[in-house]
Amino acid sequence: MITIQNYRKVEDLAEAYELNQKKANRIVGGMMWLRMSKGRVQTAIDLSGLGLDTIEEDEQEFRIGCMTTLRQLELHEGLQKYFGGAVRESVRHIVGTQFRNGATVGGSIFGRFGFSDVLTCFLAMDSYVELYQGGIVPLREFVQMERDRDILVRLIVKKDGRKAVCLSERACSTDFPILVCAVSISEGRVEVAIGARPMKAEVVTLAEMAEDQALAELTEDKIEELAEKAAESFRFGSNMRGSAQYRQHLAYVLVKRGLKKLWKEEA
């Protein structure tokens, strides 16, 4: 059980950053995962009063505040329409509606959890994180960075005409995933992100084709080839939910399903 000595609802990000430099202090989001951990927190830093719980959309991008809940992601019509329901699919299996009403985007992304459906989904898109001190960093770079005491302010997802799909395999609907797969096609690039390997998610480019021709050039044989390439491109591990060999096979199956879904939608 976690023990919190003090609670501070900050008035601005500067105050939050200053407090967060002490290792004994922690920024709290929805407290969904943090509350189940062990240890003592000297000061819990609450960002809920800073207006970072909104999703802003314009012609170029979506700007998702760090305190936005997973339920807000699930219900946002703009995200679902633009990415063909991939974002909704990435969160709908996460525990239940009550949990998603509390869990935050910032916690899901900054935590870089190996089991994160949300992180895997956005890795397959043209996504960036805005850090208070570090500025705007591509999500793909952020995932590989060492943890520090910076603050994730918002997630930025570009509107680049990308088509995307997110799939997962679970022992039961609301369990942790055995494997998560997100497939996207943009400007001729076929990209795949795999999470719950069980290590944290990674993304690879499987193919680069002529611009606007990627979907047209997909055939049954090409899809099979790309799915096999995907299964060989990632390193997998074993845990109580599945073996490395099983996860590699799942990667092949899910990438194949994802590419077929995108192909059929275009046809």
CSV table of C-alpha atoms in Angstrom, one decimal:
chain,number,residue,atom,x,y,z
A,1,MET,CA,0.0,0.0,0.0
A,2,ILE,CA,1.2,3.5,-0.8
A,3,THR,CA,1.4,6.1,2.0
A,4,ILE,CA,1.1,9.9,1.2
A,5,GLN,CA,2.3,12.4,3.8
A,6,ASN,CA,1.3,15.6,2.1
A,7,TYR,CA,-1.0,16.7,-0.8
A,8,ARG,CA,-0.5,19.8,-3.0
A,9,LYS,CA,-2.8,21.0,-5.7
A,10,VAL,CA,-0.5,23.2,-7.7
A,11,GLU,CA,-1.3,26.5,-9.3
A,12,ASP,CA,1.0,26.2,-12.3
A,13,LEU,CA,3.5,23.9,-13.9
A,14,ALA,CA,6.5,25.8,-12.5
A,15,GLU,CA,5.4,25.0,-9.0
A,16,ALA,CA,4.7,21.4,-10.0
A,17,TYR,CA,8.2,21.0,-11.6
A,18,GLU,CA,9.9,22.5,-8.6
A,19,LEU,CA,8.2,20.1,-6.2
A,20,ASN,CA,8.8,17.1,-8.5
A,21,GLN,CA,12.6,17.5,-8.3
A,22,LYS,CA,12.5,15.9,-4.9
A,23,LYS,CA,12.7,12.1,-5.4
A,24,ALA,CA,10.3,11.6,-2.4
A,25,ASN,CA,7.6,13.6,-4.2
A,26,ARG,CA,5.3,12.2,-7.0
A,27,ILE,CA,3.0,13.6,-9.6
A,28,VAL,CA,-0.4,11.9,-9.4
A,29,GLY,CA,-2.7,11.4,-12.3
A,30,GLY,CA,-5.8,9.3,-11.8
A,31,MET,CA,-4.1,7.2,-9.1
A,32,MET,CA,-5.2,4.0,-10.8
A,33,TRP,CA,-1.9,2.2,-10.9
A,34,LEU,CA,0.0,4.3,-8.4
A,35,ARG,CA,-2.3,3.5,-5.5
A,36,MET,CA,-1.5,-0.2,-5.9
A,37,SER,CA,2.2,0.4,-5.5
A,38,LYS,CA,4.2,0.2,-2.3
A,39,GLY,CA,6.2,2.9,-0.6
A,40,ARG,CA,5.9,6.4,0.9
A,41,VAL,CA,5.3,9.6,-1.0
A,42,GLN,CA,6.3,12.8,0.8
A,43,THR,CA,4.1,15.1,-1.3
A,44,ALA,CA,1.5,14.1,-3.9
A,45,ILE,CA,1.5,16.7,-6.7
A,46,ASP,CA,-2.0,17.2,-8.2
A,47,LEU,CA,-2.2,18.8,-11.7
A,48,SER,CA,-6.0,18.7,-11.9
A,49,GLY,CA,-6.4,22.5,-11.5
A,50,LEU,CA,-4.3,23.4,-14.5
A,51,GLY,CA,-6.8,22.9,-17.3
A,52,LEU,CA,-4.9,20.0,-18.8
A,53,ASP,CA,-7.9,17.7,-19.1
A,54,THR,CA,-9.1,18.6,-22.6
A,55,ILE,CA,-8.7,17.4,-26.2
A,56,GLU,CA,-8.1,20.2,-28.6
A,57,GLU,CA,-8.5,19.7,-32.4
A,58,ASP,CA,-7.6,21.9,-35.4
A,59,GLU,CA,-6.8,21.2,-39.0
A,60,GLN,CA,-3.2,20.1,-38.2
A,61,GLU,CA,-3.3,18.1,-35.0
A,62,PHE,CA,-5.0,16.8,-31.8
A,63,ARG,CA,-3.6,18.2,-28.5
A,64,ILE,CA,-4.4,15.9,-25.6
A,65,GLY,CA,-3.8,17.3,-22.1
A,66,CYS,CA,-2.0,15.0,-19.6
A,67,MET,CA,-5.0,14.9,-17.3
A,68,THR,CA,-7.4,13.8,-20.0
A,69,THR,CA,-9.0,10.5,-19.0
A,70,LEU,CA,-9.0,7.3,-21.1
A,71,ARG,CA,-12.7,7.6,-21.2
A,72,GLN,CA,-12.5,11.0,-22.9
A,73,LEU,CA,-10.2,9.4,-25.5
A,74,GLU,CA,-12.8,6.6,-26.0
A,75,LEU,CA,-15.7,9.1,-26.5
A,76,HIS,CA,-13.9,11.8,-28.6
A,77,GLU,CA,-15.7,11.8,-32.0
A,78,GLY,CA,-12.8,13.6,-33.8
A,79,LEU,CA,-10.2,11.0,-32.8
A,80,GLN,CA,-12.5,8.1,-33.7
A,81,LYS,CA,-13.5,9.5,-37.1
A,82,TYR,CA,-10.0,10.5,-38.1
A,83,PHE,CA,-8.2,7.3,-37.1
A,84,GLY,CA,-11.1,4.9,-37.9
A,85,GLY,CA,-11.8,3.8,-34.3
A,86,ALA,CA,-8.2,2.8,-33.5
A,87,VAL,CA,-8.0,4.9,-30.4
A,88,ARG,CA,-11.3,3.6,-29.0
A,89,GLU,CA,-10.1,0.1,-29.6
A,90,SER,CA,-6.9,0.8,-27.7
A,91,VAL,CA,-8.7,1.6,-24.5
A,92,ARG,CA,-12.0,-0.3,-24.6
A,93,HIS,CA,-10.5,-3.4,-22.9
A,94,ILE,CA,-8.8,-1.5,-20.1
A,95,VAL,CA,-10.5,-2.8,-16.9
A,96,GLY,CA,-13.9,-1.0,-17.1
A,97,THR,CA,-15.6,2.3,-17.6
A,98,GLN,CA,-15.1,3.3,-14.0
A,99,PHE,CA,-11.4,2.7,-14.3
A,100,ARG,CA,-11.1,4.6,-17.6
A,101,ASN,CA,-13.0,7.5,-16.0
A,102,GLY,CA,-10.0,7.9,-13.7
A,103,ALA,CA,-6.9,6.7,-15.6
A,104,THR,CA,-5.2,9.6,-17.4
A,105,VAL,CA,-3.3,9.9,-20.7
A,106,GLY,CA,-0.3,11.4,-19.0
A,107,GLY,CA,0.0,8.4,-16.6
A,108,SER,CA,-0.4,6.0,-19.5
A,109,ILE,CA,2.3,7.6,-21.7
A,110,PHE,CA,4.8,8.9,-19.1
A,111,GLY,CA,4.8,5.5,-17.3
A,112,ARG,CA,5.9,3.8,-20.5
A,113,PHE,CA,4.4,0.5,-19.1
A,114,GLY,CA,5.1,-2.6,-21.2
A,115,PHE,CA,1.4,-3.5,-21.1
A,116,SER,CA,0.1,-0.1,-22.3
A,117,ASP,CA,-2.4,-0.4,-25.2
A,118,VAL,CA,-2.5,3.4,-25.3
A,119,LEU,CA,1.2,3.9,-25.8
A,120,THR,CA,1.3,1.2,-28.5
A,121,CYS,CA,-1.5,2.8,-30.4
A,122,PHE,CA,0.0,6.3,-30.5
A,123,LEU,CA,3.4,5.0,-31.3
A,124,ALA,CA,2.0,3.9,-34.7
A,125,MET,CA,0.9,7.5,-35.4
A,126,ASP,CA,2.8,10.7,-35.9
A,127,SER,CA,2.8,11.5,-32.2
A,128,TYR,CA,4.8,13.8,-29.9
A,129,VAL,CA,5.0,14.6,-26.2
A,130,GLU,CA,5.3,18.1,-24.9
A,131,LEU,CA,7.5,18.2,-21.8
A,132,TYR,CA,7.7,21.1,-19.4
A,133,GLN,CA,11.5,21.4,-19.6
A,134,GLY,CA,12.3,19.1,-22.5
A,135,GLY,CA,10.0,20.7,-25.1
A,136,ILE,CA,8.3,18.8,-27.9
A,137,VAL,CA,9.8,15.3,-28.4
A,138,PRO,CA,8.7,12.6,-30.9
A,139,LEU,CA,6.9,9.9,-28.9
A,140,ARG,CA,9.2,7.2,-30.5
A,141,GLU,CA,12.3,9.0,-29.0
A,142,PHE,CA,10.5,9.6,-25.6
A,143,VAL,CA,9.8,5.9,-25.2
A,144,GLN,CA,13.6,5.2,-25.3
A,145,MET,CA,14.6,8.0,-23.0
A,146,GLU,CA,15.6,7.4,-19.4
A,147,ARG,CA,13.1,8.4,-16.8
A,148,ASP,CA,13.7,11.8,-15.3
A,149,ARG,CA,11.8,14.4,-13.2
A,150,ASP,CA,10.3,16.4,-16.1
A,151,ILE,CA,6.6,16.7,-16.5
A,152,LEU,CA,4.6,15.5,-19.5
A,153,VAL,CA,2.2,18.3,-20.3
A,154,ARG,CA,0.3,17.0,-23.3
A,155,LEU,CA,0.3,14.5,-26.2
A,156,ILE,CA,0.3,15.9,-29.7
A,157,VAL,CA,-1.0,13.7,-32.6
A,158,LYS,CA,-0.6,15.0,-36.1
A,159,LYS,CA,-3.2,14.8,-38.8
A,160,ASP,CA,-1.1,13.3,-41.6
A,161,GLY,CA,-3.8,11.3,-43.4
A,162,ARG,CA,-2.7,8.2,-41.7
A,163,LYS,CA,-5.0,5.1,-41.6
A,164,ALA,CA,-4.6,3.0,-38.5
A,165,VAL,CA,-5.9,0.0,-36.7
A,166,CYS,CA,-5.2,-1.3,-33.2
A,167,LEU,CA,-5.7,-4.9,-32.1
A,168,SER,CA,-4.9,-7.0,-29.0
A,169,GLU,CA,-5.0,-10.5,-27.7
A,170,ARG,CA,-6.1,-11.2,-24.1
A,171,ALA,CA,-7.0,-14.2,-22.1
A,172,CYS,CA,-10.3,-12.4,-21.2
A,173,SER,CA,-11.7,-9.1,-22.2
A,174,THR,CA,-10.5,-6.9,-19.3
A,175,ASP,CA,-7.2,-8.7,-18.5
A,176,PHE,CA,-3.8,-7.3,-19.2
A,177,PRO,CA,-2.9,-7.9,-22.9
A,178,ILE,CA,-0.8,-10.8,-24.0
A,179,LEU,CA,0.2,-8.7,-27.0
A,180,VAL,CA,-0.9,-5.4,-28.5
A,181,CYS,CA,-0.5,-4.5,-32.2
A,182,ALA,CA,-1.1,-1.1,-34.0
A,183,VAL,CA,-0.7,-0.9,-37.7
A,184,SER,CA,-0.6,2.3,-39.7
A,185,ILE,CA,-0.1,3.4,-43.3
A,186,SER,CA,0.9,6.9,-44.3
A,187,GLU,CA,2.7,8.3,-47.3
A,188,GLY,CA,3.6,4.9,-48.5
A,189,ARG,CA,5.1,3.7,-45.2
A,190,VAL,CA,3.7,0.7,-43.5
A,191,GLU,CA,4.5,0.9,-39.8
A,192,VAL,CA,3.8,-1.5,-36.9
A,193,ALA,CA,4.0,-1.0,-33.2
A,194,ILE,CA,4.0,-4.0,-30.8
A,195,GLY,CA,3.4,-3.7,-27.1
A,196,ALA,CA,3.2,-6.2,-24.2
A,197,ARG,CA,6.1,-8.1,-25.7
A,198,PRO,CA,6.1,-8.1,-22.5
A,199,MET,CA,8.6,-5.3,-22.7
A,200,LYS,CA,7.5,-1.7,-23.5
A,201,ALA,CA,6.2,-1.0,-27.0
A,202,GLU,CA,8.5,-0.4,-30.0
A,203,VAL,CA,7.7,0.6,-33.6
A,204,VAL,CA,9.3,-0.4,-36.9
A,205,THR,CA,8.7,0.5,-40.6
A,206,LEU,CA,7.9,-2.6,-42.5
A,207,ALA,CA,7.8,-1.2,-46.0
A,208,GLU,CA,8.2,2.0,-48.0
A,209,MET,CA,6.2,2.2,-51.2
A,210,ALA,CA,5.3,4.9,-53.6
A,211,GLU,CA,3.3,7.7,-52.0
A,212,ASP,CA,-0.4,7.0,-51.8
A,213,GLN,CA,0.1,3.5,-53.3
A,214,ALA,CA,0.7,1.5,-50.2
A,215,LEU,CA,-2.8,0.3,-49.8
A,216,ALA,CA,-3.3,-0.2,-53.5
A,217,GLU,CA,-0.1,-2.4,-53.7
A,218,LEU,CA,-1.2,-4.6,-50.8
A,219,THR,CA,-2.1,-8.1,-52.0
A,220,GLU,CA,-2.6,-11.4,-50.1
A,221,ASP,CA,1.0,-12.3,-50.7
A,222,LYS,CA,2.3,-8.9,-49.7
A,223,ILE,CA,0.3,-8.9,-46.5
A,224,GLU,CA,1.7,-12.4,-45.7
A,225,GLU,CA,5.2,-11.1,-46.4
A,226,LEU,CA,4.8,-8.0,-44.2
A,227,ALA,CA,3.3,-10.0,-41.3
A,228,GLU,CA,6.2,-12.5,-41.4
A,229,LYS,CA,8.7,-9.5,-41.4
A,230,ALA,CA,6.9,-8.0,-38.4
A,231,ALA,CA,7.1,-11.2,-36.4
A,232,GLU,CA,10.9,-11.3,-37.1
A,233,SER,CA,11.5,-7.6,-36.4
A,234,PHE,CA,10.7,-7.6,-32.6
A,235,ARG,CA,12.2,-9.3,-29.6
A,236,PHE,CA,9.7,-11.1,-27.5
A,237,GLY,CA,9.9,-12.4,-23.9
A,238,SER,CA,8.0,-14.9,-21.7
A,239,ASN,CA,5.9,-14.4,-18.6
A,240,MET,CA,2.8,-15.8,-16.9
A,241,ARG,CA,0.6,-14.7,-19.8
A,242,GLY,CA,2.5,-16.3,-22.7
A,243,SER,CA,5.8,-17.5,-24.1
A,244,ALA,CA,8.1,-15.6,-26.4
A,245,GLN,CA,7.3,-18.1,-29.2
A,246,TYR,CA,3.5,-17.6,-28.7
A,247,ARG,CA,3.9,-13.8,-28.8
A,248,GLN,CA,5.9,-14.0,-32.0
A,249,HIS,CA,3.1,-16.0,-33.6
A,250,LEU,CA,0.5,-13.6,-32.3
A,251,ALA,CA,2.5,-10.7,-33.8
A,252,TYR,CA,2.3,-12.4,-37.2
A,253,VAL,CA,-1.5,-13.0,-36.8
A,254,LEU,CA,-2.4,-9.5,-35.5
A,255,VAL,CA,-0.3,-7.7,-38.1
A,256,LYS,CA,-1.9,-9.8,-40.8
A,257,ARG,CA,-5.4,-9.0,-39.5
A,258,GLY,CA,-4.6,-5.3,-39.2
A,259,LEU,CA,-3.3,-5.0,-42.8
A,260,LYS,CA,-6.3,-6.9,-44.1
A,261,LYS,CA,-8.6,-4.6,-42.3
A,262,LEU,CA,-7.0,-1.5,-43.7
A,263,TRP,CA,-6.9,-3.0,-47.2
A,264,LYS,CA,-10.6,-4.0,-47.2
A,265,GLU,CA,-11.6,-0.5,-45.9
A,266,GLU,CA,-9.8,1.0,-48.8
A,267,ALA,CA,-11.3,-1.4,-51.4
